[in-house]
Short mmCIF file of C-alpha atoms in Angstrom, two decimals:
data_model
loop_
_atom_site.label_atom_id
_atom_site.label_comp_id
_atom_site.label_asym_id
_atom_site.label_seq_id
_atom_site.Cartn_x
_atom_site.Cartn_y
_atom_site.Cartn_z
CA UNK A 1158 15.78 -225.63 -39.15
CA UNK A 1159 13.46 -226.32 -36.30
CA UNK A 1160 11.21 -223.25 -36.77
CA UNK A 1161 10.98 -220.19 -38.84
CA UNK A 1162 7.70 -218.54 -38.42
CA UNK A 1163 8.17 -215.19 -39.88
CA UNK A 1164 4.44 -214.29 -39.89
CA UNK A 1165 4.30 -215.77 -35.88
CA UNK A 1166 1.23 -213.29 -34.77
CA UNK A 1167 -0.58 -212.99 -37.46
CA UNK A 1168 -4.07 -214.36 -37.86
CA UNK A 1169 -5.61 -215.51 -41.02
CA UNK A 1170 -9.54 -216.40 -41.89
CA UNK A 1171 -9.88 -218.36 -44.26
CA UNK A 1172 -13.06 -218.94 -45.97
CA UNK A 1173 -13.09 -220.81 -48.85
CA UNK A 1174 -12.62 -224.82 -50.39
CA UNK A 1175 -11.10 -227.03 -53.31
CA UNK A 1176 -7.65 -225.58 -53.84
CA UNK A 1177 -6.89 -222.05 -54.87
CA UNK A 1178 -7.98 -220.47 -51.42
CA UNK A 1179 -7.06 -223.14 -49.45
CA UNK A 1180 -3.34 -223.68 -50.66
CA UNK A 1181 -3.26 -219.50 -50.29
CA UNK A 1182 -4.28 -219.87 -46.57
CA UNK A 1183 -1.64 -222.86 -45.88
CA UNK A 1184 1.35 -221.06 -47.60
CA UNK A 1185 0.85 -218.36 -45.35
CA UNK A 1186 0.23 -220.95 -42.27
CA UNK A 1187 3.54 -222.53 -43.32
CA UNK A 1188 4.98 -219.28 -42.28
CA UNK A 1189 4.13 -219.12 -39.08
CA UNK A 1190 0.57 -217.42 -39.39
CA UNK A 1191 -2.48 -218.71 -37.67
CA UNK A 1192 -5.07 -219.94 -40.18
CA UNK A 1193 -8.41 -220.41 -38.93
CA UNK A 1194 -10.97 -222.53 -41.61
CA UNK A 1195 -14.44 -221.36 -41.41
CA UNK A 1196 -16.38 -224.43 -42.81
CA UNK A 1197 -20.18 -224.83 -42.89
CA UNK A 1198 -21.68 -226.85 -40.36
CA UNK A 1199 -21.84 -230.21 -42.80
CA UNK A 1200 -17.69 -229.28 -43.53
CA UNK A 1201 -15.79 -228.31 -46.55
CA UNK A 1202 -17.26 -230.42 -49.54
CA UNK A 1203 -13.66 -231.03 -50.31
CA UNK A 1204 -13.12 -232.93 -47.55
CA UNK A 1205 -15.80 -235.96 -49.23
CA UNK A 1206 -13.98 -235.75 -52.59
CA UNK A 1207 -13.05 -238.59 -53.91
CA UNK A 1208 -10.67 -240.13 -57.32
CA UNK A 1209 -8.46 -237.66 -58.09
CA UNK A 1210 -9.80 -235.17 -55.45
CA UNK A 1211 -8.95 -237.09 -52.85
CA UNK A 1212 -6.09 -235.49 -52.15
CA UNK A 1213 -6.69 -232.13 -52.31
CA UNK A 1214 -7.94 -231.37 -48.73
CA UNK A 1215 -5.30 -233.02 -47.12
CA UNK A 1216 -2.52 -231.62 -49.03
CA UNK A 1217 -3.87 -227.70 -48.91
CA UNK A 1218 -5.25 -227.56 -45.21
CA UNK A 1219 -2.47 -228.81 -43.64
CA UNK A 1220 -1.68 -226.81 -40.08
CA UNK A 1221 -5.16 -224.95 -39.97
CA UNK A 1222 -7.73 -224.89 -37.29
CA UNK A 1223 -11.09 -225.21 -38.01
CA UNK A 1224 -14.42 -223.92 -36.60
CA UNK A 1225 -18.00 -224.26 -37.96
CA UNK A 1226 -20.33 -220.99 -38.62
CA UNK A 1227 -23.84 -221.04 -39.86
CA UNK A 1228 -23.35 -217.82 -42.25
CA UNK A 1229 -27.24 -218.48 -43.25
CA UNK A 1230 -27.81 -217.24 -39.53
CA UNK A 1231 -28.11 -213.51 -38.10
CA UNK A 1232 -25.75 -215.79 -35.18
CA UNK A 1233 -23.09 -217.27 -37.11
CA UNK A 1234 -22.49 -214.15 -38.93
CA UNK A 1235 -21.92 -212.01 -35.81
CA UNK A 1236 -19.69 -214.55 -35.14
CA UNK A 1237 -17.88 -213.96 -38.15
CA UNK A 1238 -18.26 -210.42 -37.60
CA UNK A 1239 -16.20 -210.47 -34.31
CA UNK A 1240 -14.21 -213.03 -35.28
CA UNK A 1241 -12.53 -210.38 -38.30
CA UNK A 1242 -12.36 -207.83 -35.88
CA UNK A 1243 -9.33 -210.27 -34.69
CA UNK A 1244 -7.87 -210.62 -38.04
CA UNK A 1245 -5.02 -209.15 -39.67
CA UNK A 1246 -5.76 -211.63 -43.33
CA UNK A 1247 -9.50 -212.46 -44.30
CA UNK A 1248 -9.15 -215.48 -47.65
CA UNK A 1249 -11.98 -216.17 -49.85
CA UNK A 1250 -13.15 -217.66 -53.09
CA UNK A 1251 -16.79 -216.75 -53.05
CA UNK A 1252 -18.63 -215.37 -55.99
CA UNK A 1253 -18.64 -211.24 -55.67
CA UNK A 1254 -22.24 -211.22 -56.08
CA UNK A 1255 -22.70 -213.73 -52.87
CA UNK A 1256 -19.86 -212.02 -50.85
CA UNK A 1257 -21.67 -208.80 -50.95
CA UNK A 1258 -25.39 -210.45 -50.54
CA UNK A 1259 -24.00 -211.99 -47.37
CA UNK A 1260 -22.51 -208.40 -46.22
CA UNK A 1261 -18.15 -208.56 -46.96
CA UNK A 1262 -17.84 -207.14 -50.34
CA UNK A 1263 -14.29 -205.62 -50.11
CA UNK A 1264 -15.58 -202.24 -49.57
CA UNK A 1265 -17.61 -202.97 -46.75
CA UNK A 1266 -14.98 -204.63 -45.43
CA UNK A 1267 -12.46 -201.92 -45.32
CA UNK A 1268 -15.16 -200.13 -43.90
CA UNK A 1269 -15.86 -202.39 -41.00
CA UNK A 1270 -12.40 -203.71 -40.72
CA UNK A 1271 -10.53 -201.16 -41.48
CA UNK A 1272 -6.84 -202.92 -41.08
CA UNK A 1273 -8.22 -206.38 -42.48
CA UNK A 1274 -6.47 -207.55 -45.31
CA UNK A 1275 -8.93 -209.09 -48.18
CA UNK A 1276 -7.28 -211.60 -50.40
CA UNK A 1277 -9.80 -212.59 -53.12
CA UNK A 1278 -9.15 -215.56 -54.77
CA UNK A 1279 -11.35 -215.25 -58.23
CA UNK A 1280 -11.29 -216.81 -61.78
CA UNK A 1281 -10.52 -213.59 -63.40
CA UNK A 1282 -9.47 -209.58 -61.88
CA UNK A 1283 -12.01 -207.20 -63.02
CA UNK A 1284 -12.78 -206.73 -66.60
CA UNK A 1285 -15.38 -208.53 -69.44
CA UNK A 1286 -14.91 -211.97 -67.85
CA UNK A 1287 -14.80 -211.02 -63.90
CA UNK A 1288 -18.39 -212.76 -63.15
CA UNK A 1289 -17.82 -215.72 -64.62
CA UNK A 1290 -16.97 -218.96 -63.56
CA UNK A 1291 -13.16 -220.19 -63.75
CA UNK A 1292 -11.52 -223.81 -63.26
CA UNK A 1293 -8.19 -224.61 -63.73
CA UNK A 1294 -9.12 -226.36 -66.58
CA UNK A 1295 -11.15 -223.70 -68.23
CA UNK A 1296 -8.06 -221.06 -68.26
CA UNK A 1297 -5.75 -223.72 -69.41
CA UNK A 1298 -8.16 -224.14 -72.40
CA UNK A 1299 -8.87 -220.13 -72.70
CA UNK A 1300 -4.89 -218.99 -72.64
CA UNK A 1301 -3.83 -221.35 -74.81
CA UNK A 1302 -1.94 -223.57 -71.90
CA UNK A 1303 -3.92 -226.75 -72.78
CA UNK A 1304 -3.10 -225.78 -76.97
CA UNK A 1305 0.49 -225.80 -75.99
CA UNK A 1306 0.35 -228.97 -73.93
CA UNK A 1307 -0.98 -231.44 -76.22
CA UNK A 1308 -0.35 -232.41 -80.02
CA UNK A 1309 -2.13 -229.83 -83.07
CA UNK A 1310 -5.84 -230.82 -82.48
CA UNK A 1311 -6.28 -232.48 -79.15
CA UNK A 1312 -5.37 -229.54 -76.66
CA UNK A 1313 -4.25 -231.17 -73.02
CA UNK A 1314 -4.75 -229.87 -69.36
CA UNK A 1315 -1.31 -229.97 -67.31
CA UNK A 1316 -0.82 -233.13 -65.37
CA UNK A 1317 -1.44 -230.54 -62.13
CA UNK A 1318 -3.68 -228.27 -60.45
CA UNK A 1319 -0.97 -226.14 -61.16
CA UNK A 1320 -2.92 -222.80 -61.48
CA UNK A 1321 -4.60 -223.26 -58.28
CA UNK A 1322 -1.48 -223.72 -56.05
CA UNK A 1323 0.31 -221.28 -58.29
CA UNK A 1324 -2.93 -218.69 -58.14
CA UNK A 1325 -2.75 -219.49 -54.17
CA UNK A 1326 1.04 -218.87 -54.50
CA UNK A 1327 0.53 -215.29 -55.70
CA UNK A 1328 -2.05 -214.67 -53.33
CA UNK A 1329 -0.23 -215.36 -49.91
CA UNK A 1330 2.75 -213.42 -51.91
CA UNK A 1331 0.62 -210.64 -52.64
CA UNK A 1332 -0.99 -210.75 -48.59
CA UNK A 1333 2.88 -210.28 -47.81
CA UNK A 1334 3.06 -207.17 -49.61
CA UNK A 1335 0.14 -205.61 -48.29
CA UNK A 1336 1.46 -206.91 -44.46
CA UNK A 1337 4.69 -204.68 -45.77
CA UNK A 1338 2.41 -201.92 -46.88
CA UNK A 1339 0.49 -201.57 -44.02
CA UNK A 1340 3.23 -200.84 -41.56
CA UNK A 1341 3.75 -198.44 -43.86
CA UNK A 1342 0.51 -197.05 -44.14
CA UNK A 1343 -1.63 -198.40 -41.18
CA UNK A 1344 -4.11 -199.08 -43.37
CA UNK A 1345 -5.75 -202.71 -44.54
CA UNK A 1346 -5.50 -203.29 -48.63
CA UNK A 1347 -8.13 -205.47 -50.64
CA UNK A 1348 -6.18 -208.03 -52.72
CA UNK A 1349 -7.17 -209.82 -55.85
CA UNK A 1350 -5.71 -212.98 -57.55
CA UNK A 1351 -7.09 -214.32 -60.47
CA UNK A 1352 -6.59 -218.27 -62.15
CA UNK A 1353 -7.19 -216.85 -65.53
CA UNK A 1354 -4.48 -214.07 -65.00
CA UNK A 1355 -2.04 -216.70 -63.34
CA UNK A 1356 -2.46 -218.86 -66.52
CA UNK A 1357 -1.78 -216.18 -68.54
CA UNK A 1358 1.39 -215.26 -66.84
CA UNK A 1359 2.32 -218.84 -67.57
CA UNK A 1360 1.96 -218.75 -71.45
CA UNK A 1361 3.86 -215.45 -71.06
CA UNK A 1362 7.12 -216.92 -72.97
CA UNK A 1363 5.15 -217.81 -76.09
CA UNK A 1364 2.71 -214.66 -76.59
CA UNK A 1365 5.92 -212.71 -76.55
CA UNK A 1366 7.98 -214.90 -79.12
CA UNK A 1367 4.56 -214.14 -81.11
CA UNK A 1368 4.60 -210.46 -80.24
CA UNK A 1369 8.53 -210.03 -81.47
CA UNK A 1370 8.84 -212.51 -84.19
CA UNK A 1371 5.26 -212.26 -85.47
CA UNK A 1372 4.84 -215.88 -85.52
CA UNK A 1373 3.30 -218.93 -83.51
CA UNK A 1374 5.41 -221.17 -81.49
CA UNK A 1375 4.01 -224.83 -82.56
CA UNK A 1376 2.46 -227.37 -79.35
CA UNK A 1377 5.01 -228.54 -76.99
CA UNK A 1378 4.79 -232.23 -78.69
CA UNK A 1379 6.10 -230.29 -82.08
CA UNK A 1380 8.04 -227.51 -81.21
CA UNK A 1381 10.70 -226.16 -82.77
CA UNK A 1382 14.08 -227.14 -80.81
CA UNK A 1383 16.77 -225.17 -79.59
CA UNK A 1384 18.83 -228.32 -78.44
CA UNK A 1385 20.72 -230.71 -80.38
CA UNK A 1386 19.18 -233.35 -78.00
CA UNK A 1387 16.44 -233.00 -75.25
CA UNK A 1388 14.64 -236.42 -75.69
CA UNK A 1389 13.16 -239.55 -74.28
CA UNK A 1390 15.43 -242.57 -74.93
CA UNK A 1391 14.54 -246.25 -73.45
CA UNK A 1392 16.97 -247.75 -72.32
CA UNK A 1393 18.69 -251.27 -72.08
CA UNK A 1394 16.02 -253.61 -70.33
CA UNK A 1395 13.28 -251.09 -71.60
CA UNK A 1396 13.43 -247.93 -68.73
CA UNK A 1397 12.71 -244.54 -70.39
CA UNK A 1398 14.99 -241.53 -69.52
CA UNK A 1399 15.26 -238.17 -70.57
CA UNK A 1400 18.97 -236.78 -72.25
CA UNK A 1401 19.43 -233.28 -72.65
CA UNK A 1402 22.74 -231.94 -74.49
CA UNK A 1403 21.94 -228.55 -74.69
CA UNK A 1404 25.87 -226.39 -75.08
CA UNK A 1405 28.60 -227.77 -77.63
CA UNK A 1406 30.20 -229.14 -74.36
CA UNK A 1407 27.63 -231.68 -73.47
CA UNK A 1408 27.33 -233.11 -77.11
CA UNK A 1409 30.79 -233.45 -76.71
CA UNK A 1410 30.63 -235.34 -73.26
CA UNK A 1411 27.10 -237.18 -74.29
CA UNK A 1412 29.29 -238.70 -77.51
CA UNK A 1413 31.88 -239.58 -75.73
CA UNK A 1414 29.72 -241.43 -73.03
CA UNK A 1415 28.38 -242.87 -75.89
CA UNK A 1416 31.17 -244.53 -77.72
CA UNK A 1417 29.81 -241.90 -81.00
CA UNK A 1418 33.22 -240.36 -82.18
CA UNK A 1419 32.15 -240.46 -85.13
CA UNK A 1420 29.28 -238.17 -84.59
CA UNK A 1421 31.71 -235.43 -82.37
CA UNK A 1422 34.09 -235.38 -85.00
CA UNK A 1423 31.60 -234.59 -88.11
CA UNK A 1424 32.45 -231.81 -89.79
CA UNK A 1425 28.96 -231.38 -90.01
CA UNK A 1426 28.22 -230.87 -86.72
CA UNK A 1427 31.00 -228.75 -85.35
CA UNK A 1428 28.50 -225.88 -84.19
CA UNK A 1429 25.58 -226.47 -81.68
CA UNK A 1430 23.43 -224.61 -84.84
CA UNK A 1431 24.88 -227.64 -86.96
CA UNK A 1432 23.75 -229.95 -84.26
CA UNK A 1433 20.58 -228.85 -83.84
CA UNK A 1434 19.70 -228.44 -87.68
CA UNK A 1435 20.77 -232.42 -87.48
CA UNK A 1436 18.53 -233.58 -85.44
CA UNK A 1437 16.76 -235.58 -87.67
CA UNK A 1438 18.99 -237.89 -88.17
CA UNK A 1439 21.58 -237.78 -85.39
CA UNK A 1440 18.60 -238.40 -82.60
CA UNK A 1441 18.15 -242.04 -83.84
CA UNK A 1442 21.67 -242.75 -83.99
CA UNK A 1443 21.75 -241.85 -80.32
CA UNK A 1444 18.65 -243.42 -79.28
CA UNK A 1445 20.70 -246.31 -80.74
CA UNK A 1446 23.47 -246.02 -78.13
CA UNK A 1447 21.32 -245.13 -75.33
CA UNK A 1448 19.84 -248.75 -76.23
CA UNK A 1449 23.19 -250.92 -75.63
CA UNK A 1450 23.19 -249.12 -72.23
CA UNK A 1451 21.36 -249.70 -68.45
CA UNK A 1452 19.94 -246.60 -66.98
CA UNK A 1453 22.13 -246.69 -63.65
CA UNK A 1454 25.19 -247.08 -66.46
CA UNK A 1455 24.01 -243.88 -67.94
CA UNK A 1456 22.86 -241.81 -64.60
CA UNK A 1457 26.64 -242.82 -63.15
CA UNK A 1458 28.06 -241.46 -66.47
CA UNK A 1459 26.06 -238.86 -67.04
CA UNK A 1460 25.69 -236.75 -62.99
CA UNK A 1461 29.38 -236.22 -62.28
CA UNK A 1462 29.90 -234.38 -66.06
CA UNK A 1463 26.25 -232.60 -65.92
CA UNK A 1464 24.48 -234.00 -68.56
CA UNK A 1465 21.13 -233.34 -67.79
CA UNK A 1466 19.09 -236.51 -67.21
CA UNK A 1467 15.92 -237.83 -65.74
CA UNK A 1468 13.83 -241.20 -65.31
CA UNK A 1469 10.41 -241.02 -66.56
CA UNK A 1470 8.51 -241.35 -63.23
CA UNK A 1471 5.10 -241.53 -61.83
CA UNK A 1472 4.11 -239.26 -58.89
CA UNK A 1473 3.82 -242.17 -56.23
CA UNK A 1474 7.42 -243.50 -57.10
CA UNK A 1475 7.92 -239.98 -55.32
CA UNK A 1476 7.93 -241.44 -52.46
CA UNK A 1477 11.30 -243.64 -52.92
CA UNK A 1478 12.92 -240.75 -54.26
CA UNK A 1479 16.36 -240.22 -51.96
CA UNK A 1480 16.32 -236.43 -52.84
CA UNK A 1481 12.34 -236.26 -51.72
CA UNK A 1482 13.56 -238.17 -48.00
CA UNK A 1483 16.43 -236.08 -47.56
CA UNK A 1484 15.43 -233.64 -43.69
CA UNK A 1485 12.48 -231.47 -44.38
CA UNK A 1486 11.52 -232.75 -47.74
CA UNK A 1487 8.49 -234.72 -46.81
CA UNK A 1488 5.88 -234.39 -44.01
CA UNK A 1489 3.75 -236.14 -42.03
CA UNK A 1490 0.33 -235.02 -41.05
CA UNK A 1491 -2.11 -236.78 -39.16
CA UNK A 1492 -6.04 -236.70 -40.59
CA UNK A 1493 -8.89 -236.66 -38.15
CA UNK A 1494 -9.68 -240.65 -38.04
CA UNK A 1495 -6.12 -240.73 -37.06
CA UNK A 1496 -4.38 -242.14 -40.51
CA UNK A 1497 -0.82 -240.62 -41.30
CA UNK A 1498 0.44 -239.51 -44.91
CA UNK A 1499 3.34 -237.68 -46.19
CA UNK A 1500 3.32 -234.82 -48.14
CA UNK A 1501 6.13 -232.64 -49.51
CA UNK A 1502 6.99 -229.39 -47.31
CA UNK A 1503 8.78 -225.87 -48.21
CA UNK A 1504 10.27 -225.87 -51.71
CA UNK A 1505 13.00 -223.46 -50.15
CA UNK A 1506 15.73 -223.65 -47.51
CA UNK A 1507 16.32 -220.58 -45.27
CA UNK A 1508 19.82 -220.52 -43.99
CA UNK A 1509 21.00 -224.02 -45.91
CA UNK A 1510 18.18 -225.34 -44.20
CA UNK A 1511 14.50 -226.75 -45.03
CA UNK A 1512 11.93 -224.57 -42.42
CA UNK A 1513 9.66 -227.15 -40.69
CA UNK A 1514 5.74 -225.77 -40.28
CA UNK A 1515 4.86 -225.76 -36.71
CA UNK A 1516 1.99 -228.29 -36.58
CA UNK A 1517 0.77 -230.04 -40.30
CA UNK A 1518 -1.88 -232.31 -39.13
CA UNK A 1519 -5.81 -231.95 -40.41
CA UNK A 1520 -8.53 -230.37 -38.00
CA UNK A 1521 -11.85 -232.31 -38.19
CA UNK A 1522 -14.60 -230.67 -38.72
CA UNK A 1523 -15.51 -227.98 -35.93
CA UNK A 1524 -12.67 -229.35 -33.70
CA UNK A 1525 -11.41 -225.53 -32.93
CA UNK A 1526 -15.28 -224.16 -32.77
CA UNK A 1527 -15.41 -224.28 -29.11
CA UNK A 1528 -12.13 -222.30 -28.49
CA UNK A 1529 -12.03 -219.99 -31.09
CA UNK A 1530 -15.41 -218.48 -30.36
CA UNK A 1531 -15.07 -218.76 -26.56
CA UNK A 1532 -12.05 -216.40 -26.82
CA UNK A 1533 -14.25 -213.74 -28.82
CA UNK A 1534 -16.62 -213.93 -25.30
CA UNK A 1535 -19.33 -215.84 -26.77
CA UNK A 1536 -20.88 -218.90 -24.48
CA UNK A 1537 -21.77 -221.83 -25.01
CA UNK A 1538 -25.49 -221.27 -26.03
CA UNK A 1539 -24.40 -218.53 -28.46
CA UNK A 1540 -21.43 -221.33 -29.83
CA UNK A 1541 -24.19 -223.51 -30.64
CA UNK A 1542 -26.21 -221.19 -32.31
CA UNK A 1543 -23.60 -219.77 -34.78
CA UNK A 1544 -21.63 -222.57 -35.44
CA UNK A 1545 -25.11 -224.18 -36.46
CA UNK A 1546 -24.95 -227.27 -34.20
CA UNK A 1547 -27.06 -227.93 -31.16
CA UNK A 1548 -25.39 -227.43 -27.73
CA UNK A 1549 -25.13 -231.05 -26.84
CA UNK A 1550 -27.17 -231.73 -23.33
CA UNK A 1551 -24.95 -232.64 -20.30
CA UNK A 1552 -25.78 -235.62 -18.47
#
């Protein structure tokens, strides 16, 4: 699919940096909107992050144009001022406090804009905990995510900024209802996402085993199985892969595969209950078997009767991945110095088909200042003077 820009015409602000607001504002860009990044004159300080932030401003501001505003200034926010006044979305992750000192608390912003939609991207929705300060890692530890990642006593953060995207996630999906609503209404709608809440959403499954059963599910590492096997197994020349047999029909299948009659033909384990109370001591046996055999051996055996199976890989082996190559599944943006990486695009198809964003490379700083604020009727002294830079003498 060459384009599908549903949200063609629509014109997002985005004001905010690391990953939450950011990945909100390039969902929606993915969809056709125009996403405009107001940075500070110096640039997003995600852009200098290094280690593992390295990646996280050229994977979330993919597509966007970016312009430079002084909001310290009575100039750069008039600029901001007129620039909303062209806005259908405004994003932001600012504290509440320093959104209303600087004068776009969501009130006054229904009340200057009165069709603006505000998506607030915060650490918690109002309650006890809405002023203080959220990381993905902090709601992982508070929910009880990071408890039921890692082994009793050493709780674990996810291997992802997973609340982040996910939090930006269900704030573009939440700007799509309010789009809905307000051609229902005419009216603009103040949305809030919080991490903590998005976390919470993701523990969901286990509070409410608590909340029936009136007991604790144990840590991932130790929980209780509902599988006769859903393991890691190495391999013959030492590769790990994962084995699930999760119905009656797959132990079957995985013991045949196998070459472990005896094990299918048990009497002790003719129910998947049977199989499952077994574990103990029919996992080795097949961890045994798995051992005489390659991994290709096994993945050949194991995809055309669906036994569910997996290598054990590494994010950059991503990259080699035939599924992750196949049209649409990875793509390449340019950054400003003029380096190219791949990233991975929609995880959807629309009409059998992967959408393709219209435009994925990475603005440098300021490079859409210029035209932006020239359209709004400012020139180029007033430019200069809200964007924070110095209009550059002409020789």
């Amino acid at each position: 699919m060459s384009e599908y820009m549903p949200l063609d015409g629509v014109r997002v602000v985005e004001m905010s940096h690391m990953i939450m607001g950011p990945s909100c504002g390039m969902f929606l860009g993915f969809l056709g909107a125009e996403v405009i990044k107001v940075e500070p004159p110096e640039g997003d300080k995600t852009r200098h992050l290094t280690g593992m932030g390295r990646g996280f401003f050229p994977t979330f501001n993919r597509g966007k144009r970016s312009i430079t505003l002084d909001l310290k200034s009575e100039a750069g926010r008039a600029a901001l001022d007129k620039l909303l006044e062209t806005a259908d979305i405004f994003v932001e992750n600012f504290r509440d406090a320093s959104l209303t000192e600087m004068g776009y608390s969501p009130d006054k912003c229904r009340e200057k804009y009165p069709s603006l939609i505000l998506a607030s991207c915060k650490g918690f929705l109002h309650g006890p905990y809405e002023n203080r300060t959220a990381m993905d890692e902090v709601v992982q530890m508070m929910t009880g995510m990071a408890y039921m990642t890692g082994p009793t006593g050493r709780p674990l953060r996810i291997g992802s900024s997973a609340n982040d995207i996910m939090g930006g996630l269900f704030g573009a999906f939440a700007v799509l209802g309010a789009l809905l609503q307000r051609n229902k209404d005419g009216k603009g709608h103040a949305v809030r996402v919080g991490l903590f809440e998005n976390c919470l959403l993701l523990v969901a499954q286990h509070m409410v085993q608590f909340d029936i059963e009136g007991r604790e599910a144990p840590p991932m590492p130790e929980r209780e199985f509902s599988w006769p096997v859903y393991d890691i197994f190495e391999s013959k020349g030492g590769r790990q892969i994962f084995i699930g047999a999760v119905t009656e029909g797959q132990w079957a299948l995985l013991c045949d595969i196998l070459g472990l009659e005896k094990l299918k033909s048990d009497p002790r384990l003719q129910t998947r209950m049977d199989q499952i109370n077994a574990r103990d001591w029919t996992v080795p046996i097949v961890a045994e078997a798995v051992k005489t055999r390659g991994f290709d051996d096994l993945a050949a055996a194991f995809e055309p009767v669906g036994i569910p199976f997996s290598p054990i890989n590494r994010p950059a082996e991503m990259y080699e991945d035939p599924h992750v190559n196949r049209p649409g599944g990875l793509l390449t943006s340019k950054l400003p110095e003029g380096e190219t990486y791949r990233a991975p695009g929609f995880p959807f198809e629309v009409d059998g088909a992967s959408p393709v964003p219209y435009g994925t490379d990475i603005p440098d700083i300021g490079d859409d200042t210029s035209d932006v604020l020239a359209a709004l009727g400012l020139d180029d002294v007033a430019i200069a003077a809200a964007s924070g830079k110095k209009k550059e003498k002409v020789a």
